[in-house]
JSON list of C-alpha atoms in Angstrom, two decimals:
[
{"chain": "T", "resi": 1, "resn": "UNK", "atom": "CA", "xyz": [0.00, 0.00, 0.00]},
{"chain": "T", "resi": 2, "resn": "UNK", "atom": "CA", "xyz": [1.12, 3.52, -0.75]},
{"chain": "T", "resi": 3, "resn": "UNK", "atom": "CA", "xyz": [2.40, 5.64, 2.14]},
{"chain": "T", "resi": 4, "resn": "UNK", "atom": "CA", "xyz": [0.42, 8.67, 0.90]},
{"chain": "T", "resi": 5, "resn": "UNK", "atom": "CA", "xyz": [-3.00, 7.84, -0.55]},
{"chain": "T", "resi": 6, "resn": "UNK", "atom": "CA", "xyz": [-5.22, 10.24, -2.44]},
{"chain": "T", "resi": 7, "resn": "UNK", "atom": "CA", "xyz": [-8.88, 9.79, -3.34]},
{"chain": "T", "resi": 8, "resn": "UNK", "atom": "CA", "xyz": [-10.39, 10.08, -5.84]},
{"chain": "T", "resi": 9, "resn": "UNK", "atom": "CA", "xyz": [-7.67, 9.53, -8.45]},
{"chain": "T", "resi": 10, "resn": "UNK", "atom": "CA", "xyz": [-9.82, 10.99, -11.18]},
{"chain": "T", "resi": 11, "resn": "UNK", "atom": "CA", "xyz": [-12.89, 13.20, -10.98]},
{"chain": "T", "resi": 12, "resn": "UNK", "atom": "CA", "xyz": [-14.97, 15.05, -13.53]},
{"chain": "T", "resi": 13, "resn": "UNK", "atom": "CA", "xyz": [-17.36, 17.65, -12.19]},
{"chain": "T", "resi": 14, "resn": "UNK", "atom": "CA", "xyz": [-19.35, 20.65, -13.33]},
{"chain": "T", "resi": 15, "resn": "UNK", "atom": "CA", "xyz": [-18.89, 24.34, -12.70]},
{"chain": "T", "resi": 16, "resn": "UNK", "atom": "CA", "xyz": [-20.33, 25.39, -9.35]},
{"chain": "T", "resi": 17, "resn": "UNK", "atom": "CA", "xyz": [-20.19, 21.98, -7.73]},
{"chain": "T", "resi": 18, "resn": "UNK", "atom": "CA", "xyz": [-18.47, 21.34, -4.41]},
{"chain": "T", "resi": 19, "resn": "UNK", "atom": "CA", "xyz": [-15.64, 18.82, -4.58]},
{"chain": "T", "resi": 20, "resn": "UNK", "atom": "CA", "xyz": [-13.43, 17.32, -1.91]},
{"chain": "T", "resi": 21, "resn": "UNK", "atom": "CA", "xyz": [-10.09, 15.63, -2.44]},
{"chain": "T", "resi": 22, "resn": "UNK", "atom": "CA", "xyz": [-8.86, 13.46, 0.40]},
{"chain": "T", "resi": 23, "resn": "UNK", "atom": "CA", "xyz": [-5.38, 12.50, 1.51]},
{"chain": "T", "resi": 24, "resn": "UNK", "atom": "CA", "xyz": [-4.28, 10.00, 4.12]},
{"chain": "T", "resi": 25, "resn": "UNK", "atom": "CA", "xyz": [-0.75, 9.00, 5.10]},
{"chain": "T", "resi": 26, "resn": "UNK", "atom": "CA", "xyz": [0.89, 6.20, 7.04]},
{"chain": "T", "resi": 27, "resn": "UNK", "atom": "CA", "xyz": [4.33, 7.79, 7.31]},
{"chain": "T", "resi": 28, "resn": "UNK", "atom": "CA", "xyz": [3.65, 9.33, 10.71]},
{"chain": "T", "resi": 29, "resn": "UNK", "atom": "CA", "xyz": [4.64, 12.78, 9.47]},
{"chain": "T", "resi": 30, "resn": "UNK", "atom": "CA", "xyz": [3.20, 15.91, 11.06]},
{"chain": "T", "resi": 31, "resn": "UNK", "atom": "CA", "xyz": [3.60, 18.12, 7.99]},
{"chain": "T", "resi": 32, "resn": "UNK", "atom": "CA", "xyz": [1.18, 17.82, 5.09]},
{"chain": "T", "resi": 33, "resn": "UNK", "atom": "CA", "xyz": [0.79, 19.83, 1.89]},
{"chain": "T", "resi": 34, "resn": "UNK", "atom": "CA", "xyz": [-1.53, 20.28, -1.07]},
{"chain": "T", "resi": 35, "resn": "UNK", "atom": "CA", "xyz": [0.01, 21.19, -4.43]},
{"chain": "T", "resi": 36, "resn": "UNK", "atom": "CA", "xyz": [-1.46, 21.85, -7.82]},
{"chain": "T", "resi": 37, "resn": "UNK", "atom": "CA", "xyz": [0.39, 20.91, -11.05]},
{"chain": "T", "resi": 38, "resn": "UNK", "atom": "CA", "xyz": [-0.34, 22.52, -14.40]},
{"chain": "T", "resi": 39, "resn": "UNK", "atom": "CA", "xyz": [1.59, 21.97, -17.65]},
{"chain": "T", "resi": 40, "resn": "UNK", "atom": "CA", "xyz": [4.39, 24.49, -17.98]},
{"chain": "T", "resi": 41, "resn": "UNK", "atom": "CA", "xyz": [3.86, 25.95, -14.51]},
{"chain": "T", "resi": 42, "resn": "UNK", "atom": "CA", "xyz": [5.31, 23.35, -12.20]},
{"chain": "T", "resi": 43, "resn": "UNK", "atom": "CA", "xyz": [3.98, 22.52, -8.76]},
{"chain": "T", "resi": 44, "resn": "UNK", "atom": "CA", "xyz": [2.37, 25.36, -6.80]},
{"chain": "T", "resi": 45, "resn": "UNK", "atom": "CA", "xyz": [1.55, 25.24, -3.10]},
{"chain": "T", "resi": 46, "resn": "UNK", "atom": "CA", "xyz": [-2.12, 25.65, -2.17]},
{"chain": "T", "resi": 47, "resn": "UNK", "atom": "CA", "xyz": [-2.19, 24.99, 1.59]},
{"chain": "T", "resi": 48, "resn": "UNK", "atom": "CA", "xyz": [0.02, 23.37, 4.17]},
{"chain": "T", "resi": 49, "resn": "UNK", "atom": "CA", "xyz": [-0.31, 22.16, 7.74]},
{"chain": "T", "resi": 50, "resn": "UNK", "atom": "CA", "xyz": [2.43, 21.56, 10.29]},
{"chain": "T", "resi": 51, "resn": "UNK", "atom": "CA", "xyz": [0.16, 19.79, 12.75]},
{"chain": "T", "resi": 52, "resn": "UNK", "atom": "CA", "xyz": [-3.53, 19.21, 13.43]},
{"chain": "T", "resi": 53, "resn": "UNK", "atom": "CA", "xyz": [-4.04, 22.71, 14.84]},
{"chain": "T", "resi": 54, "resn": "UNK", "atom": "CA", "xyz": [-1.98, 24.51, 12.23]},
{"chain": "T", "resi": 55, "resn": "UNK", "atom": "CA", "xyz": [-3.24, 25.50, 8.75]},
{"chain": "T", "resi": 56, "resn": "UNK", "atom": "CA", "xyz": [-1.42, 27.91, 6.44]},
{"chain": "T", "resi": 57, "resn": "UNK", "atom": "CA", "xyz": [-2.16, 29.39, 3.04]},
{"chain": "T", "resi": 58, "resn": "UNK", "atom": "CA", "xyz": [0.22, 28.78, 0.20]},
{"chain": "T", "resi": 59, "resn": "UNK", "atom": "CA", "xyz": [0.75, 30.88, -2.89]},
{"chain": "T", "resi": 60, "resn": "UNK", "atom": "CA", "xyz": [-2.56, 30.01, -4.62]},
{"chain": "T", "resi": 61, "resn": "UNK", "atom": "CA", "xyz": [-5.14, 29.42, -1.86]},
{"chain": "T", "resi": 62, "resn": "UNK", "atom": "CA", "xyz": [-8.00, 31.50, -3.34]},
{"chain": "T", "resi": 63, "resn": "UNK", "atom": "CA", "xyz": [-10.98, 29.27, -4.17]},
{"chain": "T", "resi": 64, "resn": "UNK", "atom": "CA", "xyz": [-9.74, 26.42, -1.98]},
{"chain": "T", "resi": 65, "resn": "UNK", "atom": "CA", "xyz": [-10.12, 25.39, 1.66]},
{"chain": "T", "resi": 66, "resn": "UNK", "atom": "CA", "xyz": [-8.61, 22.57, 3.70]},
{"chain": "T", "resi": 67, "resn": "UNK", "atom": "CA", "xyz": [-9.33, 20.52, 6.78]},
{"chain": "T", "resi": 68, "resn": "UNK", "atom": "CA", "xyz": [-6.83, 18.61, 8.90]},
{"chain": "T", "resi": 69, "resn": "UNK", "atom": "CA", "xyz": [-9.02, 15.98, 10.51]},
{"chain": "T", "resi": 70, "resn": "UNK", "atom": "CA", "xyz": [-6.18, 14.05, 12.15]},
{"chain": "T", "resi": 71, "resn": "UNK", "atom": "CA", "xyz": [-2.42, 13.75, 11.93]},
{"chain": "T", "resi": 72, "resn": "UNK", "atom": "CA", "xyz": [-2.88, 11.32, 9.07]},
{"chain": "T", "resi": 73, "resn": "UNK", "atom": "CA", "xyz": [-5.66, 13.05, 7.13]},
{"chain": "T", "resi": 74, "resn": "UNK", "atom": "CA", "xyz": [-5.68, 16.31, 5.18]},
{"chain": "T", "resi": 75, "resn": "UNK", "atom": "CA", "xyz": [-8.48, 17.15, 2.76]},
{"chain": "T", "resi": 76, "resn": "UNK", "atom": "CA", "xyz": [-8.78, 19.85, 0.10]},
{"chain": "T", "resi": 77, "resn": "UNK", "atom": "CA", "xyz": [-12.13, 21.34, -0.86]},
{"chain": "T", "resi": 78, "resn": "UNK", "atom": "CA", "xyz": [-13.28, 23.41, -3.79]},
{"chain": "T", "resi": 79, "resn": "UNK", "atom": "CA", "xyz": [-16.48, 25.07, -2.58]},
{"chain": "T", "resi": 80, "resn": "UNK", "atom": "CA", "xyz": [-17.65, 26.10, -6.04]},
{"chain": "T", "resi": 81, "resn": "UNK", "atom": "CA", "xyz": [-15.48, 24.59, -8.75]},
{"chain": "T", "resi": 82, "resn": "UNK", "atom": "CA", "xyz": [-14.56, 26.60, -11.85]},
{"chain": "T", "resi": 83, "resn": "UNK", "atom": "CA", "xyz": [-12.95, 25.41, -15.11]},
{"chain": "T", "resi": 84, "resn": "UNK", "atom": "CA", "xyz": [-9.54, 26.98, -14.38]},
{"chain": "T", "resi": 85, "resn": "UNK", "atom": "CA", "xyz": [-9.27, 24.70, -11.36]},
{"chain": "T", "resi": 86, "resn": "UNK", "atom": "CA", "xyz": [-8.87, 21.80, -13.78]},
{"chain": "T", "resi": 87, "resn": "UNK", "atom": "CA", "xyz": [-5.47, 20.40, -12.83]},
{"chain": "T", "resi": 88, "resn": "UNK", "atom": "CA", "xyz": [-3.53, 17.56, -11.24]},
{"chain": "T", "resi": 89, "resn": "UNK", "atom": "CA", "xyz": [-3.54, 17.84, -7.44]},
{"chain": "T", "resi": 90, "resn": "UNK", "atom": "CA", "xyz": [-0.93, 16.29, -5.19]},
{"chain": "T", "resi": 91, "resn": "UNK", "atom": "CA", "xyz": [-0.83, 15.72, -1.48]},
{"chain": "T", "resi": 92, "resn": "UNK", "atom": "CA", "xyz": [2.59, 15.48, 0.16]},
{"chain": "T", "resi": 93, "resn": "UNK", "atom": "CA", "xyz": [4.09, 14.94, 3.60]},
{"chain": "T", "resi": 94, "resn": "UNK", "atom": "CA", "xyz": [7.40, 15.72, 5.23]},
{"chain": "T", "resi": 95, "resn": "UNK", "atom": "CA", "xyz": [9.14, 15.02, 8.50]},
{"chain": "T", "resi": 96, "resn": "UNK", "atom": "CA", "xyz": [8.84, 17.46, 11.38]},
{"chain": "T", "resi": 97, "resn": "UNK", "atom": "CA", "xyz": [11.77, 19.63, 10.34]},
{"chain": "T", "resi": 98, "resn": "UNK", "atom": "CA", "xyz": [12.46, 22.25, 7.73]},
{"chain": "T", "resi": 99, "resn": "UNK", "atom": "CA", "xyz": [13.22, 19.79, 4.95]},
{"chain": "T", "resi": 100, "resn": "UNK", "atom": "CA", "xyz": [12.60, 19.97, 1.24]},
{"chain": "T", "resi": 101, "resn": "UNK", "atom": "CA", "xyz": [12.30, 16.20, 1.00]},
{"chain": "T", "resi": 102, "resn": "UNK", "atom": "CA", "xyz": [8.61, 15.64, 0.39]},
{"chain": "T", "resi": 103, "resn": "UNK", "atom": "CA", "xyz": [6.74, 12.36, -0.04]},
{"chain": "T", "resi": 104, "resn": "UNK", "atom": "CA", "xyz": [3.99, 12.68, -2.62]},
{"chain": "T", "resi": 105, "resn": "UNK", "atom": "CA", "xyz": [0.80, 10.79, -3.28]},
{"chain": "T", "resi": 106, "resn": "UNK", "atom": "CA", "xyz": [-0.03, 9.60, -6.78]},
{"chain": "T", "resi": 107, "resn": "UNK", "atom": "CA", "xyz": [-2.23, 12.57, -7.56]},
{"chain": "T", "resi": 108, "resn": "UNK", "atom": "CA", "xyz": [-5.88, 13.40, -8.16]},
{"chain": "T", "resi": 109, "resn": "UNK", "atom": "CA", "xyz": [-6.80, 14.53, -11.65]},
{"chain": "T", "resi": 110, "resn": "UNK", "atom": "CA", "xyz": [-9.70, 16.97, -11.52]},
{"chain": "T", "resi": 111, "resn": "UNK", "atom": "CA", "xyz": [-11.61, 18.18, -14.56]},
{"chain": "T", "resi": 112, "resn": "UNK", "atom": "CA", "xyz": [-14.16, 20.97, -14.17]},
{"chain": "T", "resi": 113, "resn": "UNK", "atom": "CA", "xyz": [-16.52, 21.33, -17.12]},
{"chain": "A", "resi": 1, "resn": "UNK", "atom": "CA", "xyz": [10.69, 37.32, -6.84]},
{"chain": "A", "resi": 2, "resn": "UNK", "atom": "CA", "xyz": [12.06, 33.81, -6.43]},
{"chain": "A", "resi": 3, "resn": "UNK", "atom": "CA", "xyz": [12.25, 31.98, -9.74]},
{"chain": "A", "resi": 4, "resn": "UNK", "atom": "CA", "xyz": [13.30, 28.55, -10.89]},
{"chain": "A", "resi": 5, "resn": "UNK", "atom": "CA", "xyz": [13.81, 27.89, -14.61]},
{"chain": "A", "resi": 6, "resn": "UNK", "atom": "CA", "xyz": [14.52, 24.47, -16.05]},
{"chain": "A", "resi": 7, "resn": "UNK", "atom": "CA", "xyz": [15.92, 23.78, -19.49]},
{"chain": "A", "resi": 8, "resn": "UNK", "atom": "CA", "xyz": [15.40, 22.25, -21.90]},
{"chain": "A", "resi": 9, "resn": "UNK", "atom": "CA", "xyz": [11.65, 21.71, -21.61]},
{"chain": "A", "resi": 10, "resn": "UNK", "atom": "CA", "xyz": [12.05, 18.35, -23.30]},
{"chain": "A", "resi": 11, "resn": "UNK", "atom": "CA", "xyz": [15.05, 16.19, -24.22]},
{"chain": "A", "resi": 12, "resn": "UNK", "atom": "CA", "xyz": [15.21, 13.10, -26.39]},
{"chain": "A", "resi": 13, "resn": "UNK", "atom": "CA", "xyz": [18.28, 10.90, -26.09]},
{"chain": "A", "resi": 14, "resn": "UNK", "atom": "CA", "xyz": [19.41, 7.63, -27.54]},
{"chain": "A", "resi": 15, "resn": "UNK", "atom": "CA", "xyz": [20.27, 4.95, -25.04]},
{"chain": "A", "resi": 16, "resn": "UNK", "atom": "CA", "xyz": [23.84, 5.53, -23.92]},
{"chain": "A", "resi": 17, "resn": "UNK", "atom": "CA", "xyz": [23.92, 9.18, -25.03]},
{"chain": "A", "resi": 18, "resn": "UNK", "atom": "CA", "xyz": [24.98, 11.23, -21.99]},
{"chain": "A", "resi": 19, "resn": "UNK", "atom": "CA", "xyz": [23.60, 14.73, -21.41]},
{"chain": "A", "resi": 20, "resn": "UNK", "atom": "CA", "xyz": [22.72, 17.31, -18.76]},
{"chain": "A", "resi": 21, "resn": "UNK", "atom": "CA", "xyz": [19.58, 19.04, -17.54]},
{"chain": "A", "resi": 22, "resn": "UNK", "atom": "CA", "xyz": [19.80, 22.58, -16.22]},
{"chain": "A", "resi": 23, "resn": "UNK", "atom": "CA", "xyz": [18.06, 24.30, -13.31]},
{"chain": "A", "resi": 24, "resn": "UNK", "atom": "CA", "xyz": [18.79, 28.02, -12.91]},
{"chain": "A", "resi": 25, "resn": "UNK", "atom": "CA", "xyz": [17.45, 29.97, -9.97]},
{"chain": "A", "resi": 26, "resn": "UNK", "atom": "CA", "xyz": [17.18, 33.47, -8.57]},
{"chain": "A", "resi": 27, "resn": "UNK", "atom": "CA", "xyz": [16.70, 33.12, -4.83]},
{"chain": "A", "resi": 28, "resn": "UNK", "atom": "CA", "xyz": [18.20, 35.16, -2.05]},
{"chain": "A", "resi": 29, "resn": "UNK", "atom": "CA", "xyz": [19.25, 33.12, 0.93]},
{"chain": "A", "resi": 30, "resn": "UNK", "atom": "CA", "xyz": [19.18, 29.64, -0.58]},
{"chain": "A", "resi": 31, "resn": "UNK", "atom": "CA", "xyz": [18.81, 26.91, 2.00]},
{"chain": "A", "resi": 32, "resn": "UNK", "atom": "CA", "xyz": [18.75, 23.96, -0.39]},
{"chain": "A", "resi": 33, "resn": "UNK", "atom": "CA", "xyz": [18.12, 22.78, -3.94]},
{"chain": "A", "resi": 34, "resn": "UNK", "atom": "CA", "xyz": [16.21, 19.58, -4.57]},
{"chain": "A", "resi": 35, "resn": "UNK", "atom": "CA", "xyz": [15.81, 17.26, -7.54]},
{"chain": "A", "resi": 36, "resn": "UNK", "atom": "CA", "xyz": [12.78, 15.04, -8.01]},
{"chain": "A", "resi": 37, "resn": "UNK", "atom": "CA", "xyz": [11.82, 12.46, -10.61]},
{"chain": "A", "resi": 38, "resn": "UNK", "atom": "CA", "xyz": [8.21, 12.13, -11.76]},
{"chain": "A", "resi": 39, "resn": "UNK", "atom": "CA", "xyz": [6.93, 9.17, -13.78]},
{"chain": "A", "resi": 40, "resn": "UNK", "atom": "CA", "xyz": [3.70, 9.48, -15.80]},
{"chain": "A", "resi": 41, "resn": "UNK", "atom": "CA", "xyz": [0.65, 9.09, -13.57]},
{"chain": "A", "resi": 42, "resn": "UNK", "atom": "CA", "xyz": [2.74, 9.22, -10.42]},
{"chain": "A", "resi": 43, "resn": "UNK", "atom": "CA", "xyz": [3.73, 11.75, -7.82]},
{"chain": "A", "resi": 44, "resn": "UNK", "atom": "CA", "xyz": [7.24, 13.21, -7.74]},
{"chain": "A", "resi": 45, "resn": "UNK", "atom": "CA", "xyz": [9.91, 11.10, -6.04]},
{"chain": "A", "resi": 46, "resn": "UNK", "atom": "CA", "xyz": [12.81, 12.71, -4.19]},
{"chain": "A", "resi": 47, "resn": "UNK", "atom": "CA", "xyz": [16.28, 12.22, -5.68]},
{"chain": "A", "resi": 48, "resn": "UNK", "atom": "CA", "xyz": [18.83, 14.65, -4.21]},
{"chain": "A", "resi": 49, "resn": "UNK", "atom": "CA", "xyz": [19.40, 17.59, -1.91]},
{"chain": "A", "resi": 50, "resn": "UNK", "atom": "CA", "xyz": [22.25, 20.05, -2.52]},
{"chain": "A", "resi": 51, "resn": "UNK", "atom": "CA", "xyz": [23.08, 22.69, 0.07]},
{"chain": "A", "resi": 52, "resn": "UNK", "atom": "CA", "xyz": [26.15, 24.59, -1.05]},
{"chain": "A", "resi": 53, "resn": "UNK", "atom": "CA", "xyz": [28.02, 25.58, -4.22]},
{"chain": "A", "resi": 54, "resn": "UNK", "atom": "CA", "xyz": [30.45, 22.88, -5.28]},
{"chain": "A", "resi": 55, "resn": "UNK", "atom": "CA", "xyz": [28.46, 20.07, -3.73]},
{"chain": "A", "resi": 56, "resn": "UNK", "atom": "CA", "xyz": [27.78, 16.96, -5.80]},
{"chain": "A", "resi": 57, "resn": "UNK", "atom": "CA", "xyz": [25.49, 13.97, -5.25]},
{"chain": "A", "resi": 58, "resn": "UNK", "atom": "CA", "xyz": [25.33, 10.73, -7.24]},
{"chain": "A", "resi": 59, "resn": "UNK", "atom": "CA", "xyz": [22.83, 7.94, -7.65]},
{"chain": "A", "resi": 60, "resn": "UNK", "atom": "CA", "xyz": [23.31, 5.28, -10.28]},
{"chain": "A", "resi": 61, "resn": "UNK", "atom": "CA", "xyz": [23.54, 7.10, -13.65]},
{"chain": "A", "resi": 62, "resn": "UNK", "atom": "CA", "xyz": [22.58, 10.48, -12.20]},
{"chain": "A", "resi": 63, "resn": "UNK", "atom": "CA", "xyz": [24.86, 13.14, -10.76]},
{"chain": "A", "resi": 64, "resn": "UNK", "atom": "CA", "xyz": [23.63, 16.48, -9.45]},
{"chain": "A", "resi": 65, "resn": "UNK", "atom": "CA", "xyz": [25.90, 19.50, -9.07]},
{"chain": "A", "resi": 66, "resn": "UNK", "atom": "CA", "xyz": [25.33, 23.00, -7.68]},
{"chain": "A", "resi": 67, "resn": "UNK", "atom": "CA", "xyz": [26.79, 26.43, -8.35]},
{"chain": "A", "resi": 68, "resn": "UNK", "atom": "CA", "xyz": [25.70, 29.79, -6.96]},
{"chain": "A", "resi": 69, "resn": "UNK", "atom": "CA", "xyz": [23.25, 30.31, -9.83]},
{"chain": "A", "resi": 70, "resn": "UNK", "atom": "CA", "xyz": [22.34, 26.91, -11.20]},
{"chain": "A", "resi": 71, "resn": "UNK", "atom": "CA", "xyz": [22.28, 23.18, -10.79]},
{"chain": "A", "resi": 72, "resn": "UNK", "atom": "CA", "xyz": [22.91, 20.47, -13.34]},
{"chain": "A", "resi": 73, "resn": "UNK", "atom": "CA", "xyz": [21.59, 16.95, -13.42]},
{"chain": "A", "resi": 74, "resn": "UNK", "atom": "CA", "xyz": [24.05, 14.91, -15.44]},
{"chain": "A", "resi": 75, "resn": "UNK", "atom": "CA", "xyz": [22.81, 11.63, -16.91]},
{"chain": "A", "resi": 76, "resn": "UNK", "atom": "CA", "xyz": [25.55, 9.23, -17.92]},
{"chain": "A", "resi": 77, "resn": "UNK", "atom": "CA", "xyz": [24.79, 6.46, -20.44]},
{"chain": "A", "resi": 78, "resn": "UNK", "atom": "CA", "xyz": [21.03, 6.70, -19.91]},
{"chain": "A", "resi": 79, "resn": "UNK", "atom": "CA", "xyz": [18.68, 3.76, -20.29]},
{"chain": "A", "resi": 80, "resn": "UNK", "atom": "CA", "xyz": [15.00, 3.80, -21.34]},
{"chain": "A", "resi": 81, "resn": "UNK", "atom": "CA", "xyz": [13.98, 3.39, -17.69]},
{"chain": "A", "resi": 82, "resn": "UNK", "atom": "CA", "xyz": [15.50, 6.82, -16.99]},
{"chain": "A", "resi": 83, "resn": "UNK", "atom": "CA", "xyz": [12.67, 8.36, -19.04]},
{"chain": "A", "resi": 84, "resn": "UNK", "atom": "CA", "xyz": [10.67, 10.66, -16.74]},
{"chain": "A", "resi": 85, "resn": "UNK", "atom": "CA", "xyz": [10.08, 14.30, -15.91]},
{"chain": "A", "resi": 86, "resn": "UNK", "atom": "CA", "xyz": [12.81, 15.73, -13.72]},
{"chain": "A", "resi": 87, "resn": "UNK", "atom": "CA", "xyz": [11.81, 18.55, -11.38]},
{"chain": "A", "resi": 88, "resn": "UNK", "atom": "CA", "xyz": [14.03, 21.02, -9.60]},
{"chain": "A", "resi": 89, "resn": "UNK", "atom": "CA", "xyz": [12.99, 22.98, -6.50]},
{"chain": "A", "resi": 90, "resn": "UNK", "atom": "CA", "xyz": [14.65, 25.58, -4.28]},
{"chain": "A", "resi": 91, "resn": "UNK", "atom": "CA", "xyz": [14.04, 26.41, -0.65]},
{"chain": "A", "resi": 92, "resn": "UNK", "atom": "CA", "xyz": [14.83, 29.53, 1.32]},
{"chain": "A", "resi": 93, "resn": "UNK", "atom": "CA", "xyz": [15.25, 29.43, 5.07]},
{"chain": "A", "resi": 94, "resn": "UNK", "atom": "CA", "xyz": [11.82, 29.31, 6.66]},
{"chain": "A", "resi": 95, "resn": "UNK", "atom": "CA", "xyz": [10.08, 29.18, 3.28]},
{"chain": "A", "resi": 96, "resn": "UNK", "atom": "CA", "xyz": [8.42, 26.49, 1.30]},
{"chain": "A", "resi": 97, "resn": "UNK", "atom": "CA", "xyz": [9.70, 24.93, -1.90]},
{"chain": "A", "resi": 98, "resn": "UNK", "atom": "CA", "xyz": [9.53, 26.75, -5.24]},
{"chain": "A", "resi": 99, "resn": "UNK", "atom": "CA", "xyz": [9.41, 24.28, -8.13]},
{"chain": "A", "resi": 100, "resn": "UNK", "atom": "CA", "xyz": [10.50, 24.63, -11.72]},
{"chain": "A", "resi": 101, "resn": "UNK", "atom": "CA", "xyz": [8.28, 23.42, -14.56]},
{"chain": "A", "resi": 102, "resn": "UNK", "atom": "CA", "xyz": [10.43, 20.36, -15.20]},
{"chain": "A", "resi": 103, "resn": "UNK", "atom": "CA", "xyz": [12.31, 18.71, -18.04]},
{"chain": "A", "resi": 104, "resn": "UNK", "atom": "CA", "xyz": [10.69, 15.78, -19.84]},
{"chain": "A", "resi": 105, "resn": "UNK", "atom": "CA", "xyz": [13.36, 13.22, -20.67]},
{"chain": "A", "resi": 106, "resn": "UNK", "atom": "CA", "xyz": [12.80, 10.44, -23.21]},
{"chain": "A", "resi": 107, "resn": "UNK", "atom": "CA", "xyz": [15.46, 7.82, -23.76]},
{"chain": "A", "resi": 108, "resn": "UNK", "atom": "CA", "xyz": [15.03, 5.58, -26.79]},
{"chain": "A", "resi": 109, "resn": "UNK", "atom": "CA", "xyz": [16.59, 2.17, -27.13]}
]
């Protein structure tokens, strides 16, 4: 089983719908992240959390929200999806130190029509 | 503004044909530079961390080097299984990673 699991892996939805992407990890890491990947733009940070009580905005948080339900679970929500949120979304974890070594899930491909 | 630029965008090599990928950056106060490999349909996988100019790291056919303005990922005698997208990222002290757009490498047998 993967250490960082994302669900769903693929989702097609319509403009205005609420969508939630879920992430769970078995690595025991406190730090969790949500990234978005678009062709030609690289990975961009949406939100991150250093522990259950800590939530921080990344560089592109507008239109997104997150919930850290437990150390192992971090979900990303789009309250009202729009077409330019069509992208590949990745959850990642890291150890409890200022490291750039991240462990990524396999991604959730979201299409907003 | 912190920027990370990777070149070329795509690279096609014959098996055994060595080459290099480039990652140039403009970051004040660099804490570390990181290389990741990403296979199609998968999340990025960590390869190397470089902390200071002159540092080198090796893993199988890959060698990463760092100067004050750029990093190179040298691929020696590549094999088809080296085909992937290679991502570079930089980190400032106290800040999160800034990723480049990646280089898509295809190695043909």
